[in-house]
Amino acid sequence: MTDLTFLAVHAHPDDEASSTGGLYRLLADQGVRTVLVTCTNGECGDALDGAKPDADHHDGDEVAAIRKVELEHAVAILGIDRLVRLGYRDSGMKGWPQNEDPDSFWATPVEVAGERLAQILMEERPQVIVTYNEQGFYGHPDHIQANRITLAALAMIDYEPTLYYNAIPDSIMALYRARWEQEERERLEADAAKGVVREPDPELEDADGEPIEMGTPDELIGAIVDVSAVNGAKFDALEAHQSQIADSFWMKMGREQFMELMRLEWFVRVTNPTQLDGCVEDVFAGYR
Ligand SMILES: [Zn+2]
């Protein structure tokens, strides 16, 4: 037995699978205790018929109920020992009216949610924590808030864990971007063939209207984890979130290609109490 504990702070049901699914399954297989904090219920996700949250018949509570079951399924697949749902309402993308909902995660004061997270950290005392960077990886308010409450909680507890942000190195992001752009071109052409003229999706912007760079310079990556032994489970956990990602990039890839291509997860080290140097292959390096 080991007394190692890992905890990730994620914004929505499905984020645990997409950014840390391999790491969770790998650590569970190593006997590490694993904890997941999911901040929101995901009310702004797609409804079962694909309806978006601005559609009249989109029922956020119904979407959340479906996503709760999907999350529990993914948690079982990833071998996560404890799931804590903070239960905030999904804030939606930047500028959506849901940002203003007083029950939304975005409208919740950072210190209030941070205090709740700090209590969980004090109970579990994880040595290693993962969340998103200050831009929430791609600018989603709930992801930004997950970063903020994690930093707030770390300032409230009586020890210093190793904090990592999930990341995609620039070299890999360039490959993903080429694939997305190809898919987007195909969609625009297919729409044009049906006589539908659609503007390309807008670029992602941060709170100041600056374009968001989702990639991280390769030399800043602090951990590269080989998840190839467990990426079948990662695919299955993603697939458990059926209502949200049935036509995602990953599902279109299919299980076989996913297992072939999605072999690594990358992280940036933010705090370094065990004084590691350079890039490691194990997020618990320094603790084992
Ligand atoms: Zn999310």
Coordinates of C-alpha atoms and ligand atoms in Angstrom, one line a residue:
M1 CA 0.0 0.0 0.0
T2 CA 1.0 3.5 -0.6
D3 CA 0.0 6.8 1.0
L4 CA 0.1 8.7 -2.2
T5 CA -3.0 10.8 -3.1
F6 CA -3.7 12.6 -6.3
L7 CA -6.4 15.2 -6.8
A8 CA -7.6 17.1 -9.9
V9 CA -9.9 20.1 -10.0
H10 CA -12.0 20.1 -13.1
A11 CA -14.7 22.5 -14.3
H12 CA -17.3 20.2 -16.0
P13 CA -18.2 16.5 -16.2
D14 CA -16.0 15.2 -19.1
D15 CA -12.9 17.4 -18.4
E16 CA -11.6 14.7 -16.1
A17 CA -11.5 12.3 -19.0
S18 CA -10.2 14.6 -21.7
S19 CA -7.3 16.2 -19.9
T20 CA -6.4 13.7 -17.1
G21 CA -8.2 10.4 -18.0
G22 CA -4.9 8.5 -18.7
L23 CA -3.2 9.9 -15.6
Y24 CA -6.2 8.9 -13.4
R25 CA -6.3 5.3 -14.7
L26 CA -2.5 4.9 -14.5
L27 CA -2.3 6.2 -10.9
A28 CA -5.2 4.0 -9.8
D29 CA -3.4 1.0 -11.3
Q30 CA -0.4 2.0 -9.3
G31 CA -2.4 2.0 -6.0
V32 CA -2.4 5.8 -5.7
R33 CA -5.6 7.2 -4.1
T34 CA -7.3 9.4 -6.6
V35 CA -9.8 12.1 -6.0
L36 CA -11.8 14.2 -8.5
V37 CA -13.4 17.6 -7.7
T38 CA -15.8 18.6 -10.4
C39 CA -16.9 22.2 -9.9
T40 CA -20.1 22.5 -12.0
N41 CA -23.0 20.3 -13.0
G42 CA -22.5 21.1 -16.7
E43 CA -26.0 22.6 -17.3
C44 CA -24.8 24.4 -20.4
G45 CA -23.9 21.2 -22.2
D46 CA -25.8 19.8 -25.2
A47 CA -29.2 18.3 -24.6
L48 CA -29.8 14.7 -25.7
D49 CA -31.2 15.9 -29.1
G50 CA -28.1 18.1 -29.6
A51 CA -29.9 21.3 -28.6
K52 CA -27.5 24.1 -27.5
P53 CA -28.2 26.1 -24.3
D54 CA -29.8 29.0 -26.1
A55 CA -32.5 26.8 -27.6
D56 CA -35.9 27.4 -26.1
H57 CA -36.5 23.7 -25.1
H58 CA -32.9 23.3 -23.7
D59 CA -33.4 22.3 -20.0
G60 CA -30.2 22.8 -18.1
D61 CA -31.4 20.7 -15.1
E62 CA -32.2 17.8 -17.4
V63 CA -28.8 18.1 -19.1
A64 CA -27.1 18.2 -15.6
A65 CA -29.0 15.0 -14.5
I66 CA -27.8 13.1 -17.6
R67 CA -24.2 14.4 -17.2
K68 CA -24.2 13.3 -13.5
V69 CA -24.8 9.7 -14.6
E70 CA -22.2 10.0 -17.4
L71 CA -19.7 11.3 -14.9
E72 CA -20.3 8.5 -12.4
H73 CA -19.8 6.0 -15.3
A74 CA -16.5 7.7 -16.3
V75 CA -15.3 7.8 -12.7
A76 CA -15.8 4.0 -12.4
I77 CA -13.9 3.4 -15.7
L78 CA -11.0 5.6 -14.5
G79 CA -10.9 3.9 -11.0
I80 CA -11.3 7.2 -9.2
D81 CA -11.7 6.6 -5.5
R82 CA -13.7 9.7 -4.5
L83 CA -15.8 12.1 -6.6
V84 CA -16.7 15.5 -5.0
R85 CA -19.2 17.5 -7.0
L86 CA -19.1 21.1 -5.8
G87 CA -22.5 21.5 -7.5
Y88 CA -22.2 25.1 -9.0
R89 CA -24.2 25.9 -12.0
D90 CA -22.3 25.9 -15.3
S91 CA -21.4 29.5 -16.3
G92 CA -21.4 28.9 -20.0
M93 CA -18.9 30.6 -22.4
K94 CA -17.7 34.1 -21.8
G95 CA -20.5 36.7 -22.3
W96 CA -23.4 34.2 -22.0
P97 CA -26.3 35.3 -19.7
Q98 CA -25.5 32.3 -17.5
N99 CA -22.3 34.1 -16.3
E100 CA -24.6 36.4 -14.3
D101 CA -26.6 33.6 -12.5
P102 CA -25.8 34.0 -8.8
D103 CA -25.6 30.2 -8.5
S104 CA -23.1 30.0 -11.3
F105 CA -19.5 29.0 -10.6
W106 CA -18.3 32.3 -12.2
A107 CA -20.5 34.4 -10.0
T108 CA -19.3 32.6 -6.8
P109 CA -16.6 34.5 -4.9
V110 CA -13.3 32.8 -5.3
E111 CA -12.7 32.7 -1.6
V112 CA -16.0 31.0 -0.9
A113 CA -15.4 28.1 -3.4
G114 CA -11.7 28.2 -2.5
E115 CA -12.5 27.6 1.2
R116 CA -14.6 24.5 0.2
L117 CA -11.8 23.1 -1.9
A118 CA -9.3 23.8 0.9
Q119 CA -11.4 21.7 3.3
I120 CA -11.2 18.8 0.8
L121 CA -7.4 19.3 0.4
M122 CA -7.0 19.2 4.2
E123 CA -9.0 16.0 4.4
E124 CA -7.2 14.2 1.6
R125 CA -3.8 15.9 1.7
P126 CA -2.9 15.1 -1.9
Q127 CA 0.8 15.4 -2.7
V128 CA 0.0 16.2 -6.4
I129 CA -2.8 18.4 -7.8
V130 CA -3.8 19.1 -11.4
T131 CA -6.0 21.9 -12.7
Y132 CA -5.9 24.4 -15.6
N133 CA -3.7 27.5 -16.1
E134 CA -4.9 31.1 -15.6
Q135 CA -6.5 31.2 -19.0
G136 CA -8.5 28.1 -18.2
F137 CA -6.6 26.4 -21.0
Y138 CA -9.1 27.8 -23.6
G139 CA -10.8 30.7 -21.9
H140 CA -13.9 29.1 -20.5
P141 CA -15.0 31.0 -17.4
D142 CA -15.5 27.8 -15.4
H143 CA -12.0 26.6 -16.2
I144 CA -10.5 30.0 -15.3
Q145 CA -12.5 29.9 -12.0
A146 CA -11.2 26.3 -11.3
N147 CA -7.7 27.8 -11.6
R148 CA -8.5 30.7 -9.3
I149 CA -10.2 28.6 -6.5
T150 CA -7.3 26.1 -6.6
L151 CA -4.7 28.9 -6.1
A152 CA -6.9 30.4 -3.4
A153 CA -7.2 27.0 -1.6
L154 CA -3.5 26.4 -1.8
A155 CA -2.9 29.6 0.0
M156 CA -5.3 28.5 2.8
I157 CA -3.8 25.0 3.6
D158 CA -0.9 24.1 5.9
Y159 CA 1.3 22.3 3.4
E160 CA 2.6 22.8 -0.2
P161 CA 1.6 20.2 -2.7
T162 CA 3.0 19.9 -6.2
L163 CA 0.7 21.7 -8.6
Y164 CA 0.6 21.0 -12.3
Y165 CA -1.5 22.6 -15.0
N166 CA -2.6 20.3 -17.9
A167 CA -1.0 21.5 -21.1
I168 CA -0.5 20.7 -24.8
P169 CA 3.0 21.4 -26.2
D170 CA 3.1 23.7 -29.2
S171 CA 4.5 21.0 -31.4
I172 CA 1.5 18.8 -30.7
M173 CA -1.0 21.7 -30.8
A174 CA 0.2 22.4 -34.4
L175 CA -0.8 18.8 -35.4
Y176 CA -4.2 19.2 -33.7
R177 CA -4.8 22.5 -35.3
A178 CA -4.1 21.2 -38.8
R179 CA -6.6 18.4 -38.1
W180 CA -9.3 20.8 -36.8
E181 CA -8.8 23.2 -39.7
Q182 CA -9.2 20.4 -42.1
E183 CA -12.4 19.3 -40.4
E184 CA -13.7 22.9 -40.4
R185 CA -13.0 23.3 -44.1
E186 CA -14.9 20.1 -44.8
R187 CA -17.8 21.3 -42.8
L188 CA -17.9 24.7 -44.5
E189 CA -17.7 22.9 -47.9
A190 CA -20.5 20.5 -47.0
D191 CA -22.7 23.4 -45.8
A192 CA -21.9 25.4 -48.9
A193 CA -22.9 22.4 -51.1
K194 CA -26.3 22.5 -49.3
G195 CA -26.5 26.3 -49.9
V196 CA -25.8 27.2 -46.3
V197 CA -23.4 30.0 -45.9
R198 CA -21.7 30.0 -42.5
E199 CA -19.0 32.2 -41.1
P200 CA -16.0 30.2 -39.7
D201 CA -15.9 29.9 -35.9
P202 CA -14.4 32.9 -34.2
E203 CA -11.0 32.8 -32.7
L204 CA -10.8 32.2 -28.9
E205 CA -10.2 35.3 -27.0
D206 CA -9.3 36.0 -23.4
A207 CA -11.0 38.5 -21.1
D208 CA -9.2 41.4 -22.7
G209 CA -10.1 40.3 -26.2
E210 CA -6.5 39.0 -26.9
P211 CA -6.3 35.7 -28.8
I212 CA -5.7 32.7 -26.5
E213 CA -2.7 30.6 -27.2
M214 CA -3.7 27.1 -26.2
G215 CA -0.3 25.6 -26.8
T216 CA 2.6 25.7 -24.3
P217 CA 6.2 26.1 -25.5
D218 CA 7.6 22.6 -25.5
E219 CA 10.5 23.6 -23.2
L220 CA 8.1 24.6 -20.4
I221 CA 6.5 21.2 -20.1
G222 CA 7.4 19.7 -16.7
A223 CA 5.9 16.3 -17.0
I224 CA 5.2 14.0 -19.9
V225 CA 3.2 11.0 -18.9
D226 CA 3.0 7.9 -21.1
V227 CA -0.6 6.7 -20.8
S228 CA -0.4 4.2 -23.7
A229 CA -1.0 1.3 -21.3
V230 CA -4.4 2.8 -20.3
N231 CA -5.6 4.9 -23.1
G232 CA -8.2 2.4 -24.0
A233 CA -9.8 3.2 -20.6
K234 CA -9.4 6.9 -21.4
F235 CA -11.3 6.5 -24.6
D236 CA -14.0 4.5 -22.8
A237 CA -14.3 7.3 -20.2
L238 CA -14.6 9.9 -22.9
E239 CA -17.2 7.8 -24.6
A240 CA -19.1 7.6 -21.3
H241 CA -19.8 11.3 -21.8
Q242 CA -21.9 10.4 -24.8
S243 CA -24.4 13.3 -24.6
Q244 CA -21.5 15.8 -25.0
I245 CA -18.9 14.3 -27.2
A246 CA -20.6 11.9 -29.6
D247 CA -19.2 14.0 -32.5
S248 CA -16.0 15.2 -31.0
F249 CA -12.6 15.0 -32.5
W250 CA -11.7 12.0 -30.3
M251 CA -14.9 9.9 -31.1
K252 CA -14.5 10.6 -34.8
M253 CA -10.9 9.2 -34.5
G254 CA -12.4 5.9 -33.2
R255 CA -11.0 3.7 -30.4
E256 CA -8.2 2.2 -32.5
Q257 CA -6.7 5.4 -33.8
F258 CA -7.2 7.1 -30.5
M259 CA -5.1 4.3 -28.8
E260 CA -2.5 4.7 -31.5
L261 CA -2.2 8.5 -31.4
M262 CA -3.2 9.7 -27.9
R263 CA -0.4 8.1 -25.9
L264 CA 0.8 11.1 -23.8
E265 CA -0.5 13.6 -21.4
W266 CA 1.5 16.8 -20.7
F267 CA 1.7 19.1 -17.7
V268 CA 3.4 22.3 -16.6
R269 CA 4.8 22.3 -13.0
V270 CA 3.7 25.3 -11.1
T271 CA 4.8 24.6 -7.5
N272 CA 7.8 22.4 -6.9
P273 CA 8.2 21.5 -3.2
T274 CA 10.3 18.4 -4.0
Q275 CA 12.7 20.6 -6.1
L276 CA 12.6 18.6 -9.3
D277 CA 14.7 19.6 -12.2
G278 CA 13.5 19.6 -15.8
C279 CA 10.8 17.3 -17.3
V280 CA 9.8 14.1 -15.5
E281 CA 7.7 11.1 -16.6
D282 CA 5.9 10.6 -13.3
V283 CA 3.9 13.4 -11.6
F284 CA 4.8 11.7 -8.2
A285 CA 8.5 12.0 -8.9
G286 CA 10.1 13.2 -5.6
Y287 CA 7.4 11.4 -3.5
R288 CA 8.0 7.8 -4.3
Ligands
ZN1 ZN -15.0 22.0 -19.3

